[in-house]
Amino acid sequence: MDDGKSIVEMRLFQNCGLTPSYIAHLDKRVPSGVTFDERHRSFLDDRFGALHFLKPVMEKDATSFLACGNDEMMQRSWARENGLPAKSSLEEILLAQIEHHRTEILYNLDPVRFPSSFVRTLPGCVRKTLCWRAAPSGQADFTAYGAVLGNFPSILDLWRKKGCRAEWFAPAIDPEMNAYGHGERPIDVLFVGGYSRHHSARAKILERVASLAKEWHVVYCLDASRLTRIAESFAGCLLPLQKYRRPQAVSKIARSPVFGRQLYELIGKSKIVLNGAIDMAGPDRGNMRCFEAIGCGALLVSDEGNYPEGLRNEETMLTYSNSESCVRQIERCVNDWTNVQGIAGDGRRLIDEIYSKERQWLAFQAIVARL
């Protein structure tokens, strides 16, 4: 750097975006009226999104800061405590946090909400800007960021075609995962995620696997859309909302979504974690559930595709090509778990080594140095 400062000495600011379902979950964990620090501490302890958080943030290094830019309760607590006007927008609050922190490196995990127009308003102390985006995002503009990071090569190519610098970057195993999954695994098959008409390939798999619940312990924790919840209610049955209703086999075993440590605990009690890419992922694979499943010691059963280093069929995970091959893999695992669980153990050891927080932080520093 021109002033002799190394990247590791620079002040790092990460911003993340929380889903509406997770914010509702956090609201239950943390009563209203608490301080910014109290809600912030509770969020970090819950581990939601921890695979994306860099080592200094995880270790609460004095030079790093983590914001949840779309969490109204947390952000407005910070604004009140720091003298900002009550009418400040979430964007204004985030900018004030960045200026207050004297940020030098900004790493934004929520660039759709805070795109190039936001980057152009950053205070002069910010010297490097990066964002994470592993999905197509319509007309969203990220060209003002120094680099767009992601772990799907085909989607990185899309950003390059739109004029962005794009760099491959991976999530990392949360060290807290090591505490989970060392006892009995009474759940045969677990799926946690979204189910909607936008996930057509995944929906077919889930419906077929749900039929196995008659003989095995199959658990689905689904984040249903608002229209799905209405369509499946008693009153909703009278409305023309058929396309939003889930198949009976799925809705019959569906539970509420789980997050953070609750998710780690549930994976730790499961033999198999079923995964399926969403339609827009293309041929690339390696979504967060892959790392969460293997990191908590379950056997990942996921759809065929291009996986990153370490995720290999029959060595650290199992893959399927369609609903029938998926069922065959699951039947094989449940019926021969004593032998098959070795794949899960090998996966946990290898993935923990390849995708450690130390390696993730070194890779991030290398990217920043190239900007």
PDB file of C-alpha atoms in Angstrom, residues 89-240:
ATOM      1  CA  SER A  89     -32.573   5.817   6.024  1.00  0.00           C
ATOM      2  CA  LEU A  90     -30.872   2.446   6.353  1.00  0.00           C
ATOM      3  CA  GLU A  91     -28.435   3.552   3.651  1.00  0.00           C
ATOM      4  CA  GLU A  92     -27.566   6.711   5.600  1.00  0.00           C
ATOM      5  CA  ILE A  93     -27.050   4.667   8.772  1.00  0.00           C
ATOM      6  CA  LEU A  94     -24.737   2.237   6.989  1.00  0.00           C
ATOM      7  CA  LEU A  95     -22.720   5.111   5.526  1.00  0.00           C
ATOM      8  CA  ALA A  96     -22.441   6.663   8.995  1.00  0.00           C
ATOM      9  CA  GLN A  97     -21.199   3.348  10.420  1.00  0.00           C
ATOM     10  CA  ILE A  98     -18.551   3.092   7.697  1.00  0.00           C
ATOM     11  CA  GLU A  99     -17.379   6.657   8.351  1.00  0.00           C
ATOM     12  CA  HIS A 100     -17.406   6.160  12.127  1.00  0.00           C
ATOM     13  CA  HIS A 101     -15.366   2.959  11.765  1.00  0.00           C
ATOM     14  CA  ARG A 102     -12.889   4.697   9.412  1.00  0.00           C
ATOM     15  CA  THR A 103     -13.224   1.754   7.049  1.00  0.00           C
ATOM     16  CA  GLU A 104     -10.467   1.062   4.551  1.00  0.00           C
ATOM     17  CA  ILE A 105     -11.741  -2.247   3.093  1.00  0.00           C
ATOM     18  CA  LEU A 106     -15.475  -2.720   2.544  1.00  0.00           C
ATOM     19  CA  TYR A 107     -16.759  -6.244   1.879  1.00  0.00           C
ATOM     20  CA  ASN A 108     -20.497  -6.193   1.197  1.00  0.00           C
ATOM     21  CA  LEU A 109     -22.547  -9.396   1.227  1.00  0.00           C
ATOM     22  CA  ASP A 110     -25.736  -7.543   0.233  1.00  0.00           C
ATOM     23  CA  PRO A 111     -24.872  -5.672  -2.990  1.00  0.00           C
ATOM     24  CA  VAL A 112     -28.360  -5.837  -4.540  1.00  0.00           C
ATOM     25  CA  ARG A 113     -29.595  -3.612  -1.712  1.00  0.00           C
ATOM     26  CA  PHE A 114     -26.412  -1.495  -1.762  1.00  0.00           C
ATOM     27  CA  PRO A 115     -25.219  -1.446  -5.423  1.00  0.00           C
ATOM     28  CA  SER A 116     -22.884   0.851  -7.370  1.00  0.00           C
ATOM     29  CA  SER A 117     -24.911   3.948  -6.492  1.00  0.00           C
ATOM     30  CA  PHE A 118     -24.128   3.255  -2.822  1.00  0.00           C
ATOM     31  CA  VAL A 119     -20.409   2.695  -3.503  1.00  0.00           C
ATOM     32  CA  ARG A 120     -20.178   6.118  -5.157  1.00  0.00           C
ATOM     33  CA  THR A 121     -21.305   7.784  -1.906  1.00  0.00           C
ATOM     34  CA  LEU A 122     -18.710   6.118   0.344  1.00  0.00           C
ATOM     35  CA  PRO A 123     -16.452   8.339   2.487  1.00  0.00           C
ATOM     36  CA  GLY A 124     -12.880   8.931   1.331  1.00  0.00           C
ATOM     37  CA  CYS A 125     -11.363   6.628   3.935  1.00  0.00           C
ATOM     38  CA  VAL A 126     -12.600   3.570   1.964  1.00  0.00           C
ATOM     39  CA  ARG A 127      -9.837   2.388  -0.357  1.00  0.00           C
ATOM     40  CA  LYS A 128     -10.980  -1.060  -1.502  1.00  0.00           C
ATOM     41  CA  THR A 129     -14.512  -2.305  -2.159  1.00  0.00           C
ATOM     42  CA  LEU A 130     -15.610  -5.884  -2.734  1.00  0.00           C
ATOM     43  CA  CYS A 131     -18.967  -7.640  -2.760  1.00  0.00           C
ATOM     44  CA  TRP A 132     -20.239 -11.219  -2.798  1.00  0.00           C
ATOM     45  CA  ARG A 133     -22.886 -12.310  -5.289  1.00  0.00           C
ATOM     46  CA  ALA A 134     -23.352 -15.937  -6.351  1.00  0.00           C
ATOM     47  CA  ALA A 135     -26.599 -15.536  -8.275  1.00  0.00           C
ATOM     48  CA  PRO A 136     -27.806 -13.683 -11.384  1.00  0.00           C
ATOM     49  CA  SER A 137     -29.368 -10.386 -10.310  1.00  0.00           C
ATOM     50  CA  GLY A 138     -31.234  -8.908 -13.243  1.00  0.00           C
ATOM     51  CA  GLN A 139     -30.220  -5.338 -13.952  1.00  0.00           C
ATOM     52  CA  ALA A 140     -28.344  -4.791 -10.672  1.00  0.00           C
ATOM     53  CA  ASP A 141     -25.170  -2.747 -11.210  1.00  0.00           C
ATOM     54  CA  PHE A 142     -22.019  -3.770  -9.292  1.00  0.00           C
ATOM     55  CA  THR A 143     -19.462  -2.164 -11.625  1.00  0.00           C
ATOM     56  CA  ALA A 144     -18.374   0.402  -9.017  1.00  0.00           C
ATOM     57  CA  TYR A 145     -17.100  -2.363  -6.734  1.00  0.00           C
ATOM     58  CA  GLY A 146     -13.435  -3.257  -7.061  1.00  0.00           C
ATOM     59  CA  ALA A 147     -14.404  -6.917  -7.405  1.00  0.00           C
ATOM     60  CA  VAL A 148     -17.442  -9.185  -7.295  1.00  0.00           C
ATOM     61  CA  LEU A 149     -16.693 -12.426  -5.442  1.00  0.00           C
ATOM     62  CA  GLY A 150     -18.457 -15.772  -5.744  1.00  0.00           C
ATOM     63  CA  ASN A 151     -17.878 -19.510  -5.974  1.00  0.00           C
ATOM     64  CA  PHE A 152     -19.871 -20.269  -9.153  1.00  0.00           C
ATOM     65  CA  PRO A 153     -17.552 -19.816 -12.196  1.00  0.00           C
ATOM     66  CA  SER A 154     -20.389 -19.489 -14.726  1.00  0.00           C
ATOM     67  CA  ILE A 155     -22.016 -16.691 -12.712  1.00  0.00           C
ATOM     68  CA  LEU A 156     -18.671 -14.931 -12.315  1.00  0.00           C
ATOM     69  CA  ASP A 157     -18.482 -14.937 -16.119  1.00  0.00           C
ATOM     70  CA  LEU A 158     -21.868 -13.184 -16.213  1.00  0.00           C
ATOM     71  CA  TRP A 159     -20.497 -10.385 -14.035  1.00  0.00           C
ATOM     72  CA  ARG A 160     -17.419 -10.054 -16.238  1.00  0.00           C
ATOM     73  CA  LYS A 161     -19.676  -9.651 -19.276  1.00  0.00           C
ATOM     74  CA  LYS A 162     -21.434  -6.834 -17.424  1.00  0.00           C
ATOM     75  CA  GLY A 163     -18.144  -5.005 -16.902  1.00  0.00           C
ATOM     76  CA  CYS A 164     -17.270  -6.144 -13.395  1.00  0.00           C
ATOM     77  CA  ARG A 165     -14.021  -7.569 -12.163  1.00  0.00           C
ATOM     78  CA  ALA A 166     -14.958 -10.998 -10.782  1.00  0.00           C
ATOM     79  CA  GLU A 167     -12.890 -13.281  -8.555  1.00  0.00           C
ATOM     80  CA  TRP A 168     -13.492 -16.840  -7.363  1.00  0.00           C
ATOM     81  CA  PHE A 169     -13.836 -16.978  -3.589  1.00  0.00           C
ATOM     82  CA  ALA A 170     -15.207 -19.660  -1.288  1.00  0.00           C
ATOM     83  CA  PRO A 171     -17.120 -19.792   1.975  1.00  0.00           C
ATOM     84  CA  ALA A 172     -15.347 -21.322   4.967  1.00  0.00           C
ATOM     85  CA  ILE A 173     -16.316 -23.799   7.658  1.00  0.00           C
ATOM     86  CA  ASP A 174     -17.427 -22.196  10.907  1.00  0.00           C
ATOM     87  CA  PRO A 175     -15.113 -23.532  13.672  1.00  0.00           C
ATOM     88  CA  GLU A 176     -18.184 -23.791  15.929  1.00  0.00           C
ATOM     89  CA  MET A 177     -19.454 -26.638  13.724  1.00  0.00           C
ATOM     90  CA  ASN A 178     -16.858 -28.922  15.306  1.00  0.00           C
ATOM     91  CA  ALA A 179     -19.024 -29.118  18.436  1.00  0.00           C
ATOM     92  CA  TYR A 180     -21.940 -30.692  16.560  1.00  0.00           C
ATOM     93  CA  GLY A 181     -22.672 -34.130  15.147  1.00  0.00           C
ATOM     94  CA  HIS A 182     -20.737 -36.442  17.433  1.00  0.00           C
ATOM     95  CA  GLY A 183     -23.674 -38.420  18.850  1.00  0.00           C
ATOM     96  CA  GLU A 184     -26.579 -40.443  17.528  1.00  0.00           C
ATOM     97  CA  ARG A 185     -28.217 -39.431  14.257  1.00  0.00           C
ATOM     98  CA  PRO A 186     -31.913 -40.342  14.584  1.00  0.00           C
ATOM     99  CA  ILE A 187     -33.021 -38.330  11.529  1.00  0.00           C
ATOM    100  CA  ASP A 188     -32.545 -40.335   8.325  1.00  0.00           C
ATOM    101  CA  VAL A 189     -33.002 -37.499   5.801  1.00  0.00           C
ATOM    102  CA  LEU A 190     -33.003 -33.747   6.404  1.00  0.00           C
ATOM    103  CA  PHE A 191     -33.786 -30.950   3.981  1.00  0.00           C
ATOM    104  CA  VAL A 192     -33.635 -27.293   4.998  1.00  0.00           C
ATOM    105  CA  GLY A 193     -34.341 -24.526   2.527  1.00  0.00           C
ATOM    106  CA  GLY A 194     -36.861 -22.931   0.217  1.00  0.00           C
ATOM    107  CA  TYR A 195     -39.674 -24.595  -1.710  1.00  0.00           C
ATOM    108  CA  SER A 196     -41.488 -22.655  -4.408  1.00  0.00           C
ATOM    109  CA  ARG A 197     -42.468 -22.683  -8.063  1.00  0.00           C
ATOM    110  CA  HIS A 198     -39.081 -21.017  -8.744  1.00  0.00           C
ATOM    111  CA  HIS A 199     -37.322 -24.238  -7.641  1.00  0.00           C
ATOM    112  CA  SER A 200     -38.921 -26.637 -10.122  1.00  0.00           C
ATOM    113  CA  ALA A 201     -36.117 -29.240 -10.286  1.00  0.00           C
ATOM    114  CA  ARG A 202     -35.670 -29.204  -6.519  1.00  0.00           C
ATOM    115  CA  ALA A 203     -39.445 -29.433  -5.959  1.00  0.00           C
ATOM    116  CA  LYS A 204     -39.701 -32.692  -7.929  1.00  0.00           C
ATOM    117  CA  ILE A 205     -36.914 -34.256  -5.880  1.00  0.00           C
ATOM    118  CA  LEU A 206     -38.419 -33.130  -2.592  1.00  0.00           C
ATOM    119  CA  GLU A 207     -41.834 -34.518  -3.475  1.00  0.00           C
ATOM    120  CA  ARG A 208     -40.390 -37.903  -4.382  1.00  0.00           C
ATOM    121  CA  VAL A 209     -38.176 -38.134  -1.273  1.00  0.00           C
ATOM    122  CA  ALA A 210     -41.059 -37.019   0.962  1.00  0.00           C
ATOM    123  CA  SER A 211     -42.834 -40.256   0.074  1.00  0.00           C
ATOM    124  CA  LEU A 212     -40.100 -42.113   2.002  1.00  0.00           C
ATOM    125  CA  ALA A 213     -41.426 -40.635   5.253  1.00  0.00           C
ATOM    126  CA  LYS A 214     -43.779 -43.618   5.528  1.00  0.00           C
ATOM    127  CA  GLU A 215     -40.847 -45.850   6.457  1.00  0.00           C
ATOM    128  CA  TRP A 216     -38.018 -43.535   7.498  1.00  0.00           C
ATOM    129  CA  HIS A 217     -37.547 -40.402   9.573  1.00  0.00           C
ATOM    130  CA  VAL A 218     -37.608 -37.613   6.976  1.00  0.00           C
ATOM    131  CA  VAL A 219     -37.575 -33.985   8.129  1.00  0.00           C
ATOM    132  CA  TYR A 220     -38.195 -30.932   5.930  1.00  0.00           C
ATOM    133  CA  CYS A 221     -37.713 -27.451   7.414  1.00  0.00           C
ATOM    134  CA  LEU A 222     -39.106 -25.186   4.720  1.00  0.00           C
ATOM    135  CA  ASP A 223     -39.160 -21.434   4.323  1.00  0.00           C
ATOM    136  CA  ALA A 224     -42.544 -21.065   2.622  1.00  0.00           C
ATOM    137  CA  SER A 225     -43.604 -17.898   0.818  1.00  0.00           C
ATOM    138  CA  ARG A 226     -46.403 -15.726   2.155  1.00  0.00           C
ATOM    139  CA  LEU A 227     -48.719 -16.888  -0.642  1.00  0.00           C
ATOM    140  CA  THR A 228     -47.932 -20.540   0.135  1.00  0.00           C
ATOM    141  CA  ARG A 229     -48.864 -20.012   3.768  1.00  0.00           C
ATOM    142  CA  ILE A 230     -52.142 -18.372   2.723  1.00  0.00           C
ATOM    143  CA  ALA A 231     -52.897 -21.052   0.109  1.00  0.00           C
ATOM    144  CA  GLU A 232     -52.442 -23.848   2.653  1.00  0.00           C
ATOM    145  CA  SER A 233     -54.523 -22.221   5.370  1.00  0.00           C
ATOM    146  CA  PHE A 234     -58.118 -23.250   6.016  1.00  0.00           C
ATOM    147  CA  ALA A 235     -59.467 -20.093   4.370  1.00  0.00           C
ATOM    148  CA  GLY A 236     -56.910 -20.301   1.564  1.00  0.00           C
ATOM    149  CA  CYS A 237     -58.317 -23.638   0.426  1.00  0.00           C
ATOM    150  CA  LEU A 238     -61.330 -21.701  -0.844  1.00  0.00           C
ATOM    151  CA  LEU A 239     -59.221 -19.345  -2.943  1.00  0.00           C
ATOM    152  CA  PRO A 240     -57.771 -19.933  -6.467  1.00  0.00           C
TER     153      PRO A 240
END
